[in-house]
mmCIF file of C-alpha atoms in Angstrom:
data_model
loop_
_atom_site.group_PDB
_atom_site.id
_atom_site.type_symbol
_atom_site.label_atom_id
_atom_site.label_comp_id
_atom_site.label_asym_id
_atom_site.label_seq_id
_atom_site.Cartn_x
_atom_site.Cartn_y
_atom_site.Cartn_z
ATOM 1 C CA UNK V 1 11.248 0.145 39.572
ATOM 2 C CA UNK V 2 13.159 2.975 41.416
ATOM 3 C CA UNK V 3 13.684 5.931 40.237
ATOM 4 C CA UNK V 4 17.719 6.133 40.874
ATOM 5 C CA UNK V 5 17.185 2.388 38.508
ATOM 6 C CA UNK V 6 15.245 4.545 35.889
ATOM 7 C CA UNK V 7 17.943 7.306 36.115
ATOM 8 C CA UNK V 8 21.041 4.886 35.920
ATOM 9 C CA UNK V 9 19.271 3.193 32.690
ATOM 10 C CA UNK V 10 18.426 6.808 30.833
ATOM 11 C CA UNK V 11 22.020 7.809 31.535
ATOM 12 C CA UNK V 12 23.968 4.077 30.348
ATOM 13 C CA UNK V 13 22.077 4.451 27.254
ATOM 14 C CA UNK V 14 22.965 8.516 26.893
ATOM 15 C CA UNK V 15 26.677 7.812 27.577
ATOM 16 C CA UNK V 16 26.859 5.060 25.161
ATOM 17 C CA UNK V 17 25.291 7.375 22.287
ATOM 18 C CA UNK V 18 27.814 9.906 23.166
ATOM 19 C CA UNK V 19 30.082 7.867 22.611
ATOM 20 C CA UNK V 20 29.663 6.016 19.448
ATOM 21 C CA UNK V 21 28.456 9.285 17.387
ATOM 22 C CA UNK V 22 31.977 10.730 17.786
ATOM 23 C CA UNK V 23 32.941 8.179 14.976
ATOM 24 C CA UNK V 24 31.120 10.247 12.492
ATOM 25 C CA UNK V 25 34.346 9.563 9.758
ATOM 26 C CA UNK V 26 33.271 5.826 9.938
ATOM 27 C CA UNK V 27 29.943 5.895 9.321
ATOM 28 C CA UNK V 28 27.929 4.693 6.277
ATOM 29 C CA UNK V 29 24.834 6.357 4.699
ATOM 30 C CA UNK V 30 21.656 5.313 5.887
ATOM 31 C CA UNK V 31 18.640 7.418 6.108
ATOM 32 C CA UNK V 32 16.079 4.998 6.142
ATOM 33 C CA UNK V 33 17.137 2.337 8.238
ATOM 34 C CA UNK V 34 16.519 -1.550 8.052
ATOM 35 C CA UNK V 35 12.899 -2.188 7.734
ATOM 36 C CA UNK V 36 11.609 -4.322 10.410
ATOM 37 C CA UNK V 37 8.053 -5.397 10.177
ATOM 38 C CA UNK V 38 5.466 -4.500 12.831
ATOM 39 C CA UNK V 39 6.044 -0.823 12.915
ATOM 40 C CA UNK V 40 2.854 0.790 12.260
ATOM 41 C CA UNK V 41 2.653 4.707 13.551
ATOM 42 C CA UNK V 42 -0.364 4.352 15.874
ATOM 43 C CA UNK V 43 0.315 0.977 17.051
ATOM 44 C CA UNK V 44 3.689 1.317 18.824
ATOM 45 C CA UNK V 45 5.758 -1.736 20.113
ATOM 46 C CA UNK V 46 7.801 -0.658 23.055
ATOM 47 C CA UNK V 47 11.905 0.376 22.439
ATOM 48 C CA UNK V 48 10.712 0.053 18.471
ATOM 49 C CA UNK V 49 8.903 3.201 18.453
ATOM 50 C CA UNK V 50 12.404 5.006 18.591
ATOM 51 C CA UNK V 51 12.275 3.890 14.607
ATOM 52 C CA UNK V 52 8.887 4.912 13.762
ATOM 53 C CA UNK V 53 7.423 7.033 15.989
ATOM 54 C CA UNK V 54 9.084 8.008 19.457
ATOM 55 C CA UNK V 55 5.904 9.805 21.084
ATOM 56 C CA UNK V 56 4.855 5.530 21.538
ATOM 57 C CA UNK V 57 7.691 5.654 24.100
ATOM 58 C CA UNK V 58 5.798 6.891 26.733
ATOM 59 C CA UNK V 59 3.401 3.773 26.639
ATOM 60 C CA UNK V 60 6.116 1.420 27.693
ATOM 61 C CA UNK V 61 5.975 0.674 31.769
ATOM 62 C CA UNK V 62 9.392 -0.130 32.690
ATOM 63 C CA UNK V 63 12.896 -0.896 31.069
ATOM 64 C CA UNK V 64 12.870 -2.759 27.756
ATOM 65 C CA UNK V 65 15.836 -3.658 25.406
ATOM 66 C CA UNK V 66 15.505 -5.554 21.419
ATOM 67 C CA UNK V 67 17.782 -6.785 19.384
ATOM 68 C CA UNK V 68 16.704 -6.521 16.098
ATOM 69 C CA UNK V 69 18.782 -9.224 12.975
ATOM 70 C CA UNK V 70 17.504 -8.613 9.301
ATOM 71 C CA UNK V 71 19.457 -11.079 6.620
ATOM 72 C CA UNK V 72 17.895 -10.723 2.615
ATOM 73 C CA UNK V 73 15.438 -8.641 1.594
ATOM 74 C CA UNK V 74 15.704 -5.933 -1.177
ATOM 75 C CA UNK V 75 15.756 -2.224 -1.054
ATOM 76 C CA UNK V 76 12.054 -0.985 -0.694
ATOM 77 C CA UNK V 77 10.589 2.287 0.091
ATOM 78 C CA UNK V 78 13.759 3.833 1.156
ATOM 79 C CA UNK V 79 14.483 1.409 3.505
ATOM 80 C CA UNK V 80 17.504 -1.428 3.594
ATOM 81 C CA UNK V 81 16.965 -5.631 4.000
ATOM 82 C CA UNK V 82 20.073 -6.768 5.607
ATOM 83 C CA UNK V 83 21.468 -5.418 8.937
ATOM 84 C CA UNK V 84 20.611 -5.154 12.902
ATOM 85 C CA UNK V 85 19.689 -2.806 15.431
ATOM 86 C CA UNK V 86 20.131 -2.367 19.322
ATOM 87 C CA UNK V 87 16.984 -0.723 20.916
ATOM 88 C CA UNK V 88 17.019 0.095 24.823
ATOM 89 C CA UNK V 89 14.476 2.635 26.610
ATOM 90 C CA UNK V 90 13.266 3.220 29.530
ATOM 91 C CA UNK V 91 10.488 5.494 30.938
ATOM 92 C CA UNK V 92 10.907 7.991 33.819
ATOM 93 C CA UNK V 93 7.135 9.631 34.731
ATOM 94 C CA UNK V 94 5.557 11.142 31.931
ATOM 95 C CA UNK V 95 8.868 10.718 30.120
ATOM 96 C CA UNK V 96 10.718 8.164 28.319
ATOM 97 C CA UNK V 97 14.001 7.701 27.102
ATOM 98 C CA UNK V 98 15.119 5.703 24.757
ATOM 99 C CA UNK V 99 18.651 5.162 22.139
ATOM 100 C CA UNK V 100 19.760 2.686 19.499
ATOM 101 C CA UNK V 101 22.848 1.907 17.402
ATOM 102 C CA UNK V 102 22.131 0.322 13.839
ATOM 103 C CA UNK V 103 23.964 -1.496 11.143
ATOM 104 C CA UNK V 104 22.803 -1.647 7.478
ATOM 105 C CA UNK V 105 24.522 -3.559 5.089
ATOM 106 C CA UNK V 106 22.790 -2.741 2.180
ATOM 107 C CA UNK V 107 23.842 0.537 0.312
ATOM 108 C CA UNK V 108 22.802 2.248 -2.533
ATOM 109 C CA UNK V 109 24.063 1.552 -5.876
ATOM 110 C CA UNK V 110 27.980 2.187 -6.066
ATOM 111 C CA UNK V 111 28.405 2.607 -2.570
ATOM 112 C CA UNK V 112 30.651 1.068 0.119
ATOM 113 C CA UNK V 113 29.037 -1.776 2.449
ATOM 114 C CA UNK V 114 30.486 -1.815 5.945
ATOM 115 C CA UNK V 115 31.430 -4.737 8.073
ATOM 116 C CA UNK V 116 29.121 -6.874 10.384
ATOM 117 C CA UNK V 117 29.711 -4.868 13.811
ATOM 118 C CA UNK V 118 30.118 -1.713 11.837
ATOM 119 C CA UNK V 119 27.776 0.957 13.387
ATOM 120 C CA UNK V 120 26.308 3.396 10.655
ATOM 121 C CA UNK V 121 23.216 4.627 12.475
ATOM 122 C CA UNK V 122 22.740 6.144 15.795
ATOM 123 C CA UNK V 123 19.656 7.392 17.668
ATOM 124 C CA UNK V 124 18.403 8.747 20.350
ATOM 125 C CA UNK V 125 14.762 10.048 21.555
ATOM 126 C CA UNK V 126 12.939 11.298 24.172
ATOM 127 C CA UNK V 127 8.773 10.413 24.176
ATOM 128 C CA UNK V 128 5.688 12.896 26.472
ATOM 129 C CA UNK V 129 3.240 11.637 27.937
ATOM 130 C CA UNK V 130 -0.238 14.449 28.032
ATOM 131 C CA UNK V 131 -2.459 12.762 29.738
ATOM 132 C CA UNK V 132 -3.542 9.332 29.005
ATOM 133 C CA UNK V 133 -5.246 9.903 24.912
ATOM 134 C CA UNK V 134 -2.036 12.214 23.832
ATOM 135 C CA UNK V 135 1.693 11.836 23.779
ATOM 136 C CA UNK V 136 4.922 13.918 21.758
ATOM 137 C CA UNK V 137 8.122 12.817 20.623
ATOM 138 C CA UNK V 138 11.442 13.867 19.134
ATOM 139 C CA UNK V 139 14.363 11.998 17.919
ATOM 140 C CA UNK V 140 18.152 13.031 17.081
ATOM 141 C CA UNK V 141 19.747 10.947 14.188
ATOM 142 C CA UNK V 142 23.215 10.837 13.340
ATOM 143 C CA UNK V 143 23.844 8.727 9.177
ATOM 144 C CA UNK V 144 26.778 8.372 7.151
ATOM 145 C CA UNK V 145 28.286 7.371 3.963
ATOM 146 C CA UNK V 146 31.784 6.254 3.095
ATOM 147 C CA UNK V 147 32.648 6.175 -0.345
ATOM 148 C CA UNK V 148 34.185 9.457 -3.291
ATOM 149 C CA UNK V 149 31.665 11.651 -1.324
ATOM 150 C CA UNK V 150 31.908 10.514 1.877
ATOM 151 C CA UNK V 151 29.952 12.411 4.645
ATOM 152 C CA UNK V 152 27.743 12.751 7.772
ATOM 153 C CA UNK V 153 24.531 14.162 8.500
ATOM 154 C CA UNK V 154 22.424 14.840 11.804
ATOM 155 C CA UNK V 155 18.528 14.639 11.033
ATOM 156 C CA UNK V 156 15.438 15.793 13.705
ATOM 157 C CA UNK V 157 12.244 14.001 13.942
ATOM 158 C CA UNK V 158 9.200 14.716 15.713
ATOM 159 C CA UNK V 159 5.948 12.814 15.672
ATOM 160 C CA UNK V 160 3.035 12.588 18.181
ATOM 161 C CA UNK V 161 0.545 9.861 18.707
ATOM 162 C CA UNK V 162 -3.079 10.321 20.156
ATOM 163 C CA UNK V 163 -5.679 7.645 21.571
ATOM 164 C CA UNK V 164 -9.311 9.686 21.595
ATOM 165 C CA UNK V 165 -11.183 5.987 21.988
ATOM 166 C CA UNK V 166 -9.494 2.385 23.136
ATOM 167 C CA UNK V 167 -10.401 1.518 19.683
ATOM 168 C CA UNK V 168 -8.549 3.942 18.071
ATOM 169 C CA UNK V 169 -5.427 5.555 17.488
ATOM 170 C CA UNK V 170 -3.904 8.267 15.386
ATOM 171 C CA UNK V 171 -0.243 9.059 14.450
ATOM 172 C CA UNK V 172 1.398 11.832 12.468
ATOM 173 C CA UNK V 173 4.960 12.033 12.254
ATOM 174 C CA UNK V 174 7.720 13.847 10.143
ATOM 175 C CA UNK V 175 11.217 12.404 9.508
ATOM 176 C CA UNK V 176 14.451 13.305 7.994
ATOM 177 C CA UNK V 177 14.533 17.353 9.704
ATOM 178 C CA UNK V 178 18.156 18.300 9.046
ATOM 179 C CA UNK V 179 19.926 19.549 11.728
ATOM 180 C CA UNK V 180 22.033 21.814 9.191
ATOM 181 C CA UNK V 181 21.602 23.038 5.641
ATOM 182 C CA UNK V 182 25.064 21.889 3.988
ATOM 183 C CA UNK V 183 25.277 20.664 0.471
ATOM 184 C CA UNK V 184 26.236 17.302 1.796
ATOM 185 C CA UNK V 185 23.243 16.796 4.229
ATOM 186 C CA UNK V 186 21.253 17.706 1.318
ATOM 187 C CA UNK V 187 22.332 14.586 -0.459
ATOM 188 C CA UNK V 188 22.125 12.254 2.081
ATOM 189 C CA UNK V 189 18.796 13.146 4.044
ATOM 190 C CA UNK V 190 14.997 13.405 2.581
ATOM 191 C CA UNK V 191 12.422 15.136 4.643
ATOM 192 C CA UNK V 192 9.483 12.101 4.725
ATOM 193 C CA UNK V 193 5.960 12.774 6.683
ATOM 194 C CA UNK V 194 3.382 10.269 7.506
ATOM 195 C CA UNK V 195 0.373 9.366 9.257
ATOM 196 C CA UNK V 196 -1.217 6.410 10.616
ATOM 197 C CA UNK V 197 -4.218 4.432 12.230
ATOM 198 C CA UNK V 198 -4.954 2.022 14.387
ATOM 199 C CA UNK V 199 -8.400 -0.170 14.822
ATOM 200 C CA UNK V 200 -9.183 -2.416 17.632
ATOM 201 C CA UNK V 201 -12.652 -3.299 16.857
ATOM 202 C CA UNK V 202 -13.444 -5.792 19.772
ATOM 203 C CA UNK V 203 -13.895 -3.006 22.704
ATOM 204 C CA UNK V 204 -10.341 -2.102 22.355
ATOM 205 C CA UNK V 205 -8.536 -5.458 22.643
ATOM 206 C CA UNK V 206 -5.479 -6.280 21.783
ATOM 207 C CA UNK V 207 -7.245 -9.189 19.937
ATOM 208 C CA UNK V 208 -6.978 -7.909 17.024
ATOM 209 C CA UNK V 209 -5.803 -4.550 15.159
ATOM 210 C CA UNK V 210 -6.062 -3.213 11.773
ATOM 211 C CA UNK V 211 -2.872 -0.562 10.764
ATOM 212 C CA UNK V 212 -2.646 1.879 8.030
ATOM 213 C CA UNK V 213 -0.092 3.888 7.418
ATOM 214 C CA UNK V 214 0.857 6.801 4.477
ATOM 215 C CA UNK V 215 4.293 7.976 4.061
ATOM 216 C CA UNK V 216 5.578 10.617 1.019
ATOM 217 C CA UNK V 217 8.677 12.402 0.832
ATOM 218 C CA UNK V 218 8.753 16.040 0.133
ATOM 219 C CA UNK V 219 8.204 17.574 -3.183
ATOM 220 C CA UNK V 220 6.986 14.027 -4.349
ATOM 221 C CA UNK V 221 3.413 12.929 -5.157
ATOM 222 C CA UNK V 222 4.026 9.396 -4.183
ATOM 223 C CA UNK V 223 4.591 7.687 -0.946
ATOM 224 C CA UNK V 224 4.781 3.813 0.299
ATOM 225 C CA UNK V 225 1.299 2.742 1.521
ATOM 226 C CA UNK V 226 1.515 0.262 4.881
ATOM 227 C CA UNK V 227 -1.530 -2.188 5.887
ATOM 228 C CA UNK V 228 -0.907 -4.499 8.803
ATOM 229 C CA UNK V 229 -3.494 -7.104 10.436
ATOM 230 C CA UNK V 230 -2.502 -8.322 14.384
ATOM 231 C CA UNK V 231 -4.370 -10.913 16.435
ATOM 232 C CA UNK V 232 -3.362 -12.030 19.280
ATOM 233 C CA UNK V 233 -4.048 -15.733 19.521
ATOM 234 C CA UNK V 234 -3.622 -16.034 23.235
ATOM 235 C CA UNK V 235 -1.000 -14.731 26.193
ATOM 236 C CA UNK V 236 2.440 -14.920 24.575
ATOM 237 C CA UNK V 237 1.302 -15.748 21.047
ATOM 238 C CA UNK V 238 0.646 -12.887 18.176
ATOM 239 C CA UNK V 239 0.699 -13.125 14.296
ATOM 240 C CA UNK V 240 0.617 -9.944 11.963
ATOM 241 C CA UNK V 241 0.367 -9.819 8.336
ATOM 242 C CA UNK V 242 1.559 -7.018 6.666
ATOM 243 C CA UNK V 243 1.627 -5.943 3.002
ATOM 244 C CA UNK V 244 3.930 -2.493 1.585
ATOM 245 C CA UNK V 245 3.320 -0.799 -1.527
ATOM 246 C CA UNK V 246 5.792 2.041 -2.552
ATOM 247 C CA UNK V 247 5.704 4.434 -5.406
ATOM 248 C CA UNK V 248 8.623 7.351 -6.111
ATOM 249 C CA UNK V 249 9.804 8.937 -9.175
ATOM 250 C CA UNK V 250 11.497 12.287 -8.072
ATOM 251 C CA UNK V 251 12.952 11.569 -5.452
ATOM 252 C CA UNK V 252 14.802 8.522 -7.036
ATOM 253 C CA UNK V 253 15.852 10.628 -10.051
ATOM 254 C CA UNK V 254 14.630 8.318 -12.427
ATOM 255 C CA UNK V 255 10.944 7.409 -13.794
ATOM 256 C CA UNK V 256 8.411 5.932 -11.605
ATOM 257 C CA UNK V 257 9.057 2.873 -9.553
ATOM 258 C CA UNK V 258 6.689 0.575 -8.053
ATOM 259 C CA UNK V 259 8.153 -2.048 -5.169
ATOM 260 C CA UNK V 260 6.194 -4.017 -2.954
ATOM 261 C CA UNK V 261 6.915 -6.190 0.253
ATOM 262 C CA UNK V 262 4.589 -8.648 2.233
ATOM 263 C CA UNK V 263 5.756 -9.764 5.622
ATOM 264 C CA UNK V 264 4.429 -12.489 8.297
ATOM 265 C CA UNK V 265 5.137 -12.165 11.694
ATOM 266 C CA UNK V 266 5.243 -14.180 14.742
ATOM 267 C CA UNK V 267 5.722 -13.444 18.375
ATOM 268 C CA UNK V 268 6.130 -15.461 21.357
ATOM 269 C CA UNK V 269 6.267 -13.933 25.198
ATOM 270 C CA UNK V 270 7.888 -16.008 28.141
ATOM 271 C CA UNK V 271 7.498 -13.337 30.998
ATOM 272 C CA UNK V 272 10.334 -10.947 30.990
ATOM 273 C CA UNK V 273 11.600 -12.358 27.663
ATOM 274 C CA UNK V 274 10.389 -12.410 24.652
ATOM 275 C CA UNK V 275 11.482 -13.088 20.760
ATOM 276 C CA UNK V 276 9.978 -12.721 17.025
ATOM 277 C CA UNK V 277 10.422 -14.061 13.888
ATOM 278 C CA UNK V 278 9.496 -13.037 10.389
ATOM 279 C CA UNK V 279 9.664 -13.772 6.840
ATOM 280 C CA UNK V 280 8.767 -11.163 4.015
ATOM 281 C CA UNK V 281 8.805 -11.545 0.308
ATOM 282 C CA UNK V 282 9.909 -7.983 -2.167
ATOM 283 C CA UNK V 283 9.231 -7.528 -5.848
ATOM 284 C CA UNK V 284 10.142 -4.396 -7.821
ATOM 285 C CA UNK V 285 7.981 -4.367 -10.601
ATOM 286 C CA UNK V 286 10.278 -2.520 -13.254
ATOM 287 C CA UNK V 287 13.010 -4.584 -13.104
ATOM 288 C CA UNK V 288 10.837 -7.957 -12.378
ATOM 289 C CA UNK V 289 13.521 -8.728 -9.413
ATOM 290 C CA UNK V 290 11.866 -10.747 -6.248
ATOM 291 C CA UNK V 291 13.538 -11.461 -3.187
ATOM 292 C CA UNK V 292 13.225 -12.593 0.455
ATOM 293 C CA UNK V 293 14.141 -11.909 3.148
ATOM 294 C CA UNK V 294 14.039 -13.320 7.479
ATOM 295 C CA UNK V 295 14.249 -11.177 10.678
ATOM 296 C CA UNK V 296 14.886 -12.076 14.295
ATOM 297 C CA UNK V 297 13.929 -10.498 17.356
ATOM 298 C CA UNK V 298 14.675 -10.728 21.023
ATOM 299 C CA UNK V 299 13.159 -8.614 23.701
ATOM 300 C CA UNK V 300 13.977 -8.166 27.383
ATOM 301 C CA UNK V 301 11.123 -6.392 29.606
ATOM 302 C CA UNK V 302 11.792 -5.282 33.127
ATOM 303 C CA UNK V 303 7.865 -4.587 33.910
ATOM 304 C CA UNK V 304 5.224 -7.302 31.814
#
């Protein structure tokens, strides 16, 4: 791919950003995003890492673009069921760009859900490569919330991801920076850090890899725990299991809360193209309620 190609793609996706975050008065609170399964810190997936962790950027090796449908699914760890998300990057050198526009229908209780093509999240990230074993990233998040105290907040996140062995992979990341210190950002954004790893025990492979990931808020003892198991079956064919646990009590203002989610996923490549599908189950275990919960994905690669 040229590098005017690489250029014009960074810029569409900067201008269309630009764009849609001047809208801040129509914008819905979300801080933590649909949860899509398959993100694990130190086991990026291409334009997905904008989510997670945006120093995985830099391992993508040309222009890819997801779209990203959630329908079900209950409100665990922080983190909404229903809703989609538009994911485009592109990397440029050492560099990679990437931005994404979101819509979460699910809200917390008493608040206002917005429509279907509402946006209510906006992203956008930048990803540097060191090197081939270590890598930085940043992201700039713009949330809202309609609603008696309706508001907007701007968040920072930075996270880097290192690869010592082909077997394994670190990640640390912290989410949820805001960009000011007003009452209302208060109330909207939590400051979240997390690690990960990542285990390819057959030389390295892609075969198969083993996940783990921690992830607490601050001032809060108690985090959501993430295990995920990947094997790719052959060329164009992967399954992943993955199980969530998450504990909070302070943060929620209320006593301790257990939830847990467990999520199969299946991916199929045709070249250039590629899609997903998924099916998770939730439980929260003080209330007893269970739910489900289906996600689609479609990917476009320029480079496979």
């Amino acid at each position: 791919m040229s590098l005017s190609t690489r250029l014009w793609q960074a810029g569409l996706m900067l201008a269309l950003l630009a764009t849609v975050t001047t809208a801040h008065g129509q914008m819905w609170r979300q801080d933590g995003g649909v949860y899509f399964p398959g993100q694990a810190l130190a086991d990026p997936r291409g334009a997905l890492s904008l989510r997670t962790n945006p120093a995985g950027l830099t391992e993508l090796r040309g222009f890819e673009g997801r779209l990203q449908l959630s329908a079900g699914g209950s409100w665990v760890g922080g983190s909404r069921g229903a809703g989609w998300g538009a994911f485009g990057a592109a990397p440029l050198g050492r560099l990679a760009f990437a931005a994404a526009l979101e819509n979460v229908r699910d809200t917390a209780p008493g608040g206002v859900s917005p429509g279907a093509f509402d946006i209510n999240r906006v992203s956008m990230g930048a990803g540097l490569r060191f090197g081939d074993r270590l890598s930085v990233g940043a992201a700039a998040r713009s949330h809202g919330q309609t609603g008696p105290d309706a508001a907007w907040a701007e968040s920072w996140d930075f996270a880097l991801l290192a690869r010592p062995w082909s077997w394994l992979s670190f990640a640390m990341r912290v989410t949820g920076l805001a960009a000011d210190d007003s009452k209302q950002t208060a109330n909207i954004l939590r400051t979240r850090y997390a690690w990960g790893l990542a285990l390819r025990p057959f030389a390295g492979s892609d075969r198969l890899t083993m996940a783990l990931d921690l992830d607490w808020p601050e001032d809060d003892h108690l985090g959501t725990l993430t295990f995920s198991l990947r094997s790719r079956i052959m060329d164009g064919l992967a399954v992943m299991l993955e199980t969530r646990n998450f504990r909070h009590n302070r943060t929620s203002g209320g006593p301790d809360q257990r939830d847990s989610s467990v999520a199969l996923l299946f991916e199929l490549g045709f070249g250039h193209w590629g899609t997903e599908l998924s099916f998770r189950g939730d439980n929260s275990a003080p209330t007893g309620s269970e739910g489900g919960g289906t996600q689609l994905g479609v990917r476009f690669s320029s480079d496979v």
